[in-house]
Amino acid sequence: MKKLITILVVFLIQFAVWSQTYSIKYKSFSSSTDGNIEEAIEKWKNSTTESNFILLYNNGISWYGAIDKAPIITEDPENSNEQVVSTKRVVKVSVYKNHNEKLLFTDFGEIFARFGEINPIKEQNLTIYDWEIKDKTQKISGYNCKLATLTDDKGVKVVAWYTDQIPINDGPSRFSGLPGLILQLQYGEKFFYTATSIKKENDNIIIPKPEGNFMKPKEFDEYMSEMLKPRTITRPDGTVVRVSGGNN
Amino acid sequence: MPRVLLTGLLLLTVIPSWCQYKITGKIINEANSLGIALATIQVNLVDGKLVTYTISDAQGEYELELKKAGIYTLKITHIEYESIIDTIKIKNISSLITKDVILTEKTETLGEVFLEYIPEVIKIQQDTITYDLKKLTNGTEKNLSNVLEKLPGVEITPAGQIAVNGKIVQKLLIDGEELFKKQHRTTSESITSKMVEGIRYLDKYHDFGNLEGFDNKQIRALDITIKDEYKNKITGDVLIEVGIARKVRMHSNLYRLGGKLKLGFIGDWNNLGKQSLTSYEYTQLVQTRESEDLNIVDLPTQQQNDQTPKFFDPTLDVSQRENTFGALSFVYRPSKKIKASLLNVTSNTNQSQRFLLTRNFFENLDAQQQESRAVESIFFLNTTLLELGYQPNKKSFINYVFSYNPQNSDDNYIVDNRSQQNTTRFFQQITNKGHAINQKVSITKKISPKMLLVWSGIAEIQNSENNLNIQSDQPFLNLNFANTFDLFQFQDKKLRTYGYELQTSTKFENSKLGLHQGVFFSKDVFKNTLENNDVFANNIETDRTDSYFGLQYKGNMSGKLYYKAKTQYSYVSFKRFDEFFERYFFLPSLSLDYRFNVSQQLGFEYAYDYQIPDSKTINNDPIVKDYFRQQLRSSVSRDQIFPSHSIRANYFYLDPKSGTNLLLFGNYSFSPRFLTMNTFLENSIINFQNITGKNQNRITLGSRIKYAQNKLRLNVFANPTWSFTEEENQINSQENISKTSRFSLVSGIYTNFRKGINLNTGLAYDILNYTTTVNNIETESSSLKPYFYINGSLFRKKLNWKLGGEYAMYETDIDRTEIFDIRPSLQFSVNNHWEILLEGNNIININSAKITENFNAINYTESRISDTIEGFLILGIRYLVK
C-alpha cells in the first residue's frame, strides 16, 4: 500500500511538474502565396491579421501547425481549410517532434483525401541540424537573440534568430536543436516565420501523436511522386479533377 | 626532400585535431535527485561568445568537447528550472572533466508575452544572386539572351559564354538541367522570355554527383526557372521567314520540361548567314573532360581541322552562307540516384567567299601581287555526347561520358594570281575527314566523414586525314613537275591517349588538403607525303608518358580570404626518332580571393605550366600549305619544352540596389620560350618554319563599367579593353621583335522603360597596331561603329517595333570602307499563338555589299576587298507552341 501511494504521489508530482505546456504563436509567410516576403511583412505590420501558426511544447514533445488545425486549441478559423493541390501546392502541413525518442512526424493532412486517397504521415528520425552560431546578436522585444545558420541537404540556406532566455530547443516547422527558442526563421527565399507571442498554458495539455498512415521517407517519396503524376481523377462525388503535376 | 616536406605538412594540419578536452556530467533536479532531460548546456568564452553547446539526454547526462584549455563559463538552462551560470577551468593536463549541475524549479510563471517587433528579412543568399526581373526588364525582351543582357554583372561574351561578375558560368540550367551542354548562347536564344519565371546565379551550386559534406561537384551555375504553365507539355516556337533575293529562314525551338524526362530541340535552316554555334561552343562540344577535373597540365589535344573555326566566327568576308543546324537533347532523371543525358548536334554549312587582294611584301616592294580568289566550302560536323551518372547512396558516385565526333570539310579555291608580269591560275582543293571518340569514367567515394577519393580514367582516339590537291597552268612553289602542274599531298594525324588520375581530398575545419597522382600514355602520329615526291615525306611518331603527383591546399580565413595553393611534380618521358627524352617539372600555382562582402571581391592568381609541341610541329621535311606558302623543316629541337608564367588579377564591385557595377581585370603572361615562326620570301613564295621564339610577353587590361539609374531606368556602360603582345621571333632568319597592341571600347546608353519608347545608342571602336624591327613595319587598322536604335510597342504590346542602324567605318593604311546598315524590325502578335514578323539587316546594301580588311602576316600585308553577306529584308510567321 505504501509503495502504491509513493508511486502515485511521485507520478502525480511528475505529472504536476512535467505537464507544463507552452504555446508559441507564429506568423508564417511563403513566397508562393505571399509573393515578395518583404512586401508581405510590410502589409501584415499595418493590418490586424492574426498569426496563423502555433507551436505547442510540452516536456520534449511539440506540435507545429495551423492554428485552426491545432489538436487542442481551437480558434475561429480565419479561412476555410482550402488545400489547393496544384503545381503551387499550398498545403497546411503540421509537424510533430518527440525530442526524447528523436522522432519527427510530418502530417500532410487531408491533402489527398478529396481524391479518395490516404493521409500520408512521413515518419523519420528527428534531424540533428549542424547549426553554426554566429557572433551577431539582436534584441527582439526585450529578448537577447543570437543568429544561427545552416545549409540543409537541398543546399538551401536557413537563418534563425533564437533566444536562450526561453530555453525551449524547438522552433517552427521541422527546425529545432538550438540552445533556445527560435523566434524568427528564414528558409532561403521561400519561407519566413516570426514568433508573435509566447504563453504558458495553465491547463494540462497532452499533445497527441498524429494518426494516419505512417510511411518511412523512401516509401513516402514514392507515394508522393505517384500522387503528383499528371492524371485525371474522378472523385467519389462524381466531379472530375485534373492533377497537373507537382514541382520536381 | 619533397617527401619530408609533404609528411611534415600533413602532420601540422592533423596534430591540432588530436587534442580534445571533454566535459561530462549530469543535470540533476534538486527536488528528487533525478536527471533532467532536455536541459541545454552552453560553453561560452569569458566575453560571452558561444563556443559549443549540447542538450542533456533522457537520463540528464551530457558530454561536450573542447579544443583548447582555458577558462570558460558554463550556462545551464531549462524551461522549467532556474538557469545557472558557472565557471570552469580546463587545464592542459586534464583531458576529462566531470561537472554535475543541480537545478531548482522555477517559481515565477511566464504568463503570456506578446512580441512587439518588426521582423527583418535578411538577404541571406551569400552565394546566390536572385535577379528582380520585374525591375530589370520591360516586357519587350524576345528571348532569354535579351533578358540576360539586362542583368547587372551578367555578360554574354562574343565567344558565346555567359559571365557573371567577371566569372564564366560553368552550367546554364533550364528547369534544373543543362540541356545543350556548353552551348549557352544558342540555348539562351532558344528560350522565349515569356517562359522565364526567375533567374538566379548560384556561385556554389552542388551538381548531381556532389557528395554530402564535400564540394567535389561544386560549380558556378545560372539557374533559369521556367513557369509552370510551360512544363509537362511541348512548348516553343516554329518560325518561317522569306524575303527579297530568295532569302529564307526556318527555325524551331521545342522543349518539353518538367517531369523526369526533359527534351530540347533546336533546328535551323537559313541562307542569311546566321550561324548557330560560336567557335567556343564548337570546341566545347568535342570535349569530354572539364579542365578543372584533372590536374594534368598539358595532355595532347588535336585540333581536328585547323580551318573549322572560320565557319563559326562572325565573318565579314563571306558572300553567301547556307546553314543547316539541328540539336537534340534529352535528360532523363527517373530518380535522385540516376541521370542519363544524350546530346546530338549536327551542323552543315555551305559558304562562298570572293576576294580581291593586293599583297605587298616588306622585303621586296616590287614583288607586289594581285589576286582574285573564289572559295566554295562545305563543312559538316556531328557530335553525339552521352553521359550517365549513378549515385547509389550518399557515399559514392559513378559517372561515364562518351562522345563521338565525325566531321569533314571541303574547300575549293579558284585563284587568279598576278605578280610582276605573270598571271597564274590555280585550282586548289583541301579536304579533311576525321573523327574523335572520347571516353571518361570517374568514380567518387566518400571513405570517411572527412575524406573523399576520386578515380578518373580516360581513353581518347582522334584520327584525321587532310588532303590537298593543287592544279595550275604553270609551275608553282619551286617544285619540279613532270608534265602537268598537279600536286597531291596526303596528311594523316592519329592521336591515342589513355590514362588515369587518383585524387583524395581531406576536410579540416576551414581548409581542405588534396593529393593527386596520375599516369597518362599518349601516342601522336603525323604523316605527310607528296605524290611522286620523296622530299615531302614526314613520318613522325611521339610516344609519351606523363606521370605526376601533387598536392593542393585550399581554405578560407574568417570567411573573407579564400586561398588555394597547389604544387605538382611531373615526370615526362617521350620518344621520338628513336631518341628518348625525359623532363622533370615543378609546377606551383596560387590563387587568392578576398571577399569584402557578397558584392565586392578582389582576386589574384599565379600559375606556372608547360607545353610539349606535338609531332606536326617538329616536321623534319617540308609541308605544302597552299599554292603560295610552304612550311619548311622545323628548327624546334626535338626535346623542346615551352614553359609559361601567368598572373591574373580582378576586382569586382556591385551595388545591389541599383545594379551599378565595376569590373577591373588584368592578365599577364610570360613565356621565355614559345612556338612561333620564321618567315621569309623566296620568289614570291612564302616559306615559314616553326621556330622557338623567345620572351613572349602578353598583357591584357580591361574594365566593364555600368552605371544604372533606377528612377530614370537608364543604364550607361563603357567596356574598354587594351591588350599588348611583345615577342621575339624571326623574319627572313633575322632576329625580330614584334609588337601588337589593340585597344577596343564599347560604350553606350540604353533605357528600360516599361511604357513608351526606349533608346539604345553607343559606339564600338577598335584599333590595332602592329610593328616589327626587321623591315621596320608599322601598320594600323581601325573600325568605328556608332549605332542607334529606338524601340517601342503599341496596342498594349501587341505590336513591337524597332528601328535603327549602324554606321561602320573600317580603315586600314591603304583603304577605307563605310557601310551604312539599317535594321528595322516589327513583331505583331495576332493572338496567343501566332505572330507576324518583319526583319531587316543592312537593307541599304541588299545586293552587292563589299568590305575592306587588312590582313597582316609577318612578311607581307594584304589589303582585301571582299564580298560581304548581303543584307536581307524578310517577312515571316511564328507559331508559339503552347
PDB file of C-alpha atoms in Angstrom, chain B residues 202-283:
ATOM      1  CA  LEU B 202      24.466  30.195 -57.870  1.00  0.00           C
ATOM      2  CA  ASP B 203      28.122  30.630 -57.022  1.00  0.00           C
ATOM      3  CA  LYS B 204      28.261  27.307 -55.159  1.00  0.00           C
ATOM      4  CA  TYR B 205      25.829  25.071 -56.911  1.00  0.00           C
ATOM      5  CA  HIS B 206      26.087  21.415 -55.951  1.00  0.00           C
ATOM      6  CA  ASP B 207      25.609  19.470 -59.136  1.00  0.00           C
ATOM      7  CA  PHE B 208      24.465  15.856 -59.409  1.00  0.00           C
ATOM      8  CA  GLY B 209      27.208  13.682 -58.006  1.00  0.00           C
ATOM      9  CA  ASN B 210      28.211  16.096 -55.275  1.00  0.00           C
ATOM     10  CA  LEU B 211      28.641  14.098 -52.102  1.00  0.00           C
ATOM     11  CA  GLU B 212      27.154  15.473 -48.906  1.00  0.00           C
ATOM     12  CA  GLY B 213      29.660  17.441 -46.890  1.00  0.00           C
ATOM     13  CA  PHE B 214      32.032  17.916 -49.837  1.00  0.00           C
ATOM     14  CA  ASP B 215      32.246  20.166 -52.833  1.00  0.00           C
ATOM     15  CA  ASN B 216      33.520  17.735 -55.446  1.00  0.00           C
ATOM     16  CA  LYS B 217      30.860  18.911 -57.898  1.00  0.00           C
ATOM     17  CA  GLN B 218      30.555  22.497 -56.800  1.00  0.00           C
ATOM     18  CA  ILE B 219      30.196  24.780 -59.795  1.00  0.00           C
ATOM     19  CA  ARG B 220      29.028  28.247 -60.789  1.00  0.00           C
ATOM     20  CA  ALA B 221      25.635  27.974 -62.389  1.00  0.00           C
ATOM     21  CA  LEU B 222      22.966  30.239 -63.772  1.00  0.00           C
ATOM     22  CA  ASP B 223      19.620  28.777 -62.883  1.00  0.00           C
ATOM     23  CA  ILE B 224      16.608  29.611 -65.029  1.00  0.00           C
ATOM     24  CA  THR B 225      13.304  28.543 -63.538  1.00  0.00           C
ATOM     25  CA  ILE B 226      10.522  28.028 -66.026  1.00  0.00           C
ATOM     26  CA  LYS B 227       6.913  28.961 -65.401  1.00  0.00           C
ATOM     27  CA  ASP B 228       4.711  26.006 -64.506  1.00  0.00           C
ATOM     28  CA  GLU B 229       2.371  26.626 -67.419  1.00  0.00           C
ATOM     29  CA  TYR B 230       5.227  25.796 -69.827  1.00  0.00           C
ATOM     30  CA  LYS B 231       6.059  22.479 -68.222  1.00  0.00           C
ATOM     31  CA  ASN B 232       4.914  18.953 -68.924  1.00  0.00           C
ATOM     32  CA  LYS B 233       3.960  19.665 -72.488  1.00  0.00           C
ATOM     33  CA  ILE B 234       5.672  20.587 -75.708  1.00  0.00           C
ATOM     34  CA  THR B 235       6.389  24.271 -75.821  1.00  0.00           C
ATOM     35  CA  GLY B 236       8.433  26.521 -78.046  1.00  0.00           C
ATOM     36  CA  ASP B 237       8.097  28.081 -81.424  1.00  0.00           C
ATOM     37  CA  VAL B 238       8.268  27.426 -85.140  1.00  0.00           C
ATOM     38  CA  LEU B 239       9.311  30.221 -87.472  1.00  0.00           C
ATOM     39  CA  ILE B 240       9.344  30.690 -91.241  1.00  0.00           C
ATOM     40  CA  GLU B 241      10.639  33.823 -92.907  1.00  0.00           C
ATOM     41  CA  VAL B 242      11.062  34.636 -96.619  1.00  0.00           C
ATOM     42  CA  GLY B 243      12.299  37.712 -98.351  1.00  0.00           C
ATOM     43  CA  ILE B 244      13.851  39.541-101.255  1.00  0.00           C
ATOM     44  CA  ALA B 245      16.503  37.747-103.290  1.00  0.00           C
ATOM     45  CA  ARG B 246      15.294  34.339-102.161  1.00  0.00           C
ATOM     46  CA  LYS B 247      16.338  34.783 -98.559  1.00  0.00           C
ATOM     47  CA  VAL B 248      14.762  32.164 -96.330  1.00  0.00           C
ATOM     48  CA  ARG B 249      14.951  31.247 -92.699  1.00  0.00           C
ATOM     49  CA  MET B 250      13.252  28.381 -90.909  1.00  0.00           C
ATOM     50  CA  HIS B 251      13.804  27.904 -87.255  1.00  0.00           C
ATOM     51  CA  SER B 252      12.273  25.913 -84.464  1.00  0.00           C
ATOM     52  CA  ASN B 253      12.851  25.694 -80.724  1.00  0.00           C
ATOM     53  CA  LEU B 254      10.902  22.974 -78.993  1.00  0.00           C
ATOM     54  CA  TYR B 255      11.090  21.949 -75.373  1.00  0.00           C
ATOM     55  CA  ARG B 256       9.403  19.555 -73.066  1.00  0.00           C
ATOM     56  CA  LEU B 257      10.310  20.489 -69.496  1.00  0.00           C
ATOM     57  CA  GLY B 258       9.097  19.435 -66.052  1.00  0.00           C
ATOM     58  CA  GLY B 259       8.910  15.761 -65.166  1.00  0.00           C
ATOM     59  CA  LYS B 260      11.612  13.124 -65.231  1.00  0.00           C
ATOM     60  CA  LEU B 261      12.388  13.392 -68.938  1.00  0.00           C
ATOM     61  CA  LYS B 262      13.366  16.754 -70.308  1.00  0.00           C
ATOM     62  CA  LEU B 263      13.720  17.256 -74.039  1.00  0.00           C
ATOM     63  CA  GLY B 264      15.012  20.045 -76.169  1.00  0.00           C
ATOM     64  CA  PHE B 265      15.265  20.514 -79.902  1.00  0.00           C
ATOM     65  CA  ILE B 266      16.721  23.410 -81.887  1.00  0.00           C
ATOM     66  CA  GLY B 267      16.551  23.312 -85.655  1.00  0.00           C
ATOM     67  CA  ASP B 268      17.579  25.942 -88.166  1.00  0.00           C
ATOM     68  CA  TRP B 269      17.944  26.370 -91.890  1.00  0.00           C
ATOM     69  CA  ASN B 270      18.877  29.740 -93.325  1.00  0.00           C
ATOM     70  CA  ASN B 271      20.764  31.424 -96.097  1.00  0.00           C
ATOM     71  CA  LEU B 272      21.041  34.716 -94.269  1.00  0.00           C
ATOM     72  CA  GLY B 273      24.499  33.902 -92.947  1.00  0.00           C
ATOM     73  CA  LYS B 274      23.317  33.352 -89.386  1.00  0.00           C
ATOM     74  CA  GLN B 275      25.464  30.807 -87.657  1.00  0.00           C
ATOM     75  CA  SER B 276      24.075  28.628 -84.876  1.00  0.00           C
ATOM     76  CA  LEU B 277      27.263  27.957 -82.943  1.00  0.00           C
ATOM     77  CA  THR B 278      30.173  30.099 -81.851  1.00  0.00           C
ATOM     78  CA  SER B 279      33.706  28.707 -82.184  1.00  0.00           C
ATOM     79  CA  TYR B 280      33.901  28.359 -78.390  1.00  0.00           C
ATOM     80  CA  GLU B 281      30.683  26.322 -78.356  1.00  0.00           C
ATOM     81  CA  TYR B 282      32.131  24.153 -81.116  1.00  0.00           C
ATOM     82  CA  THR B 283      35.365  23.384 -79.249  1.00  0.00           C
TER      83      THR B 283
END
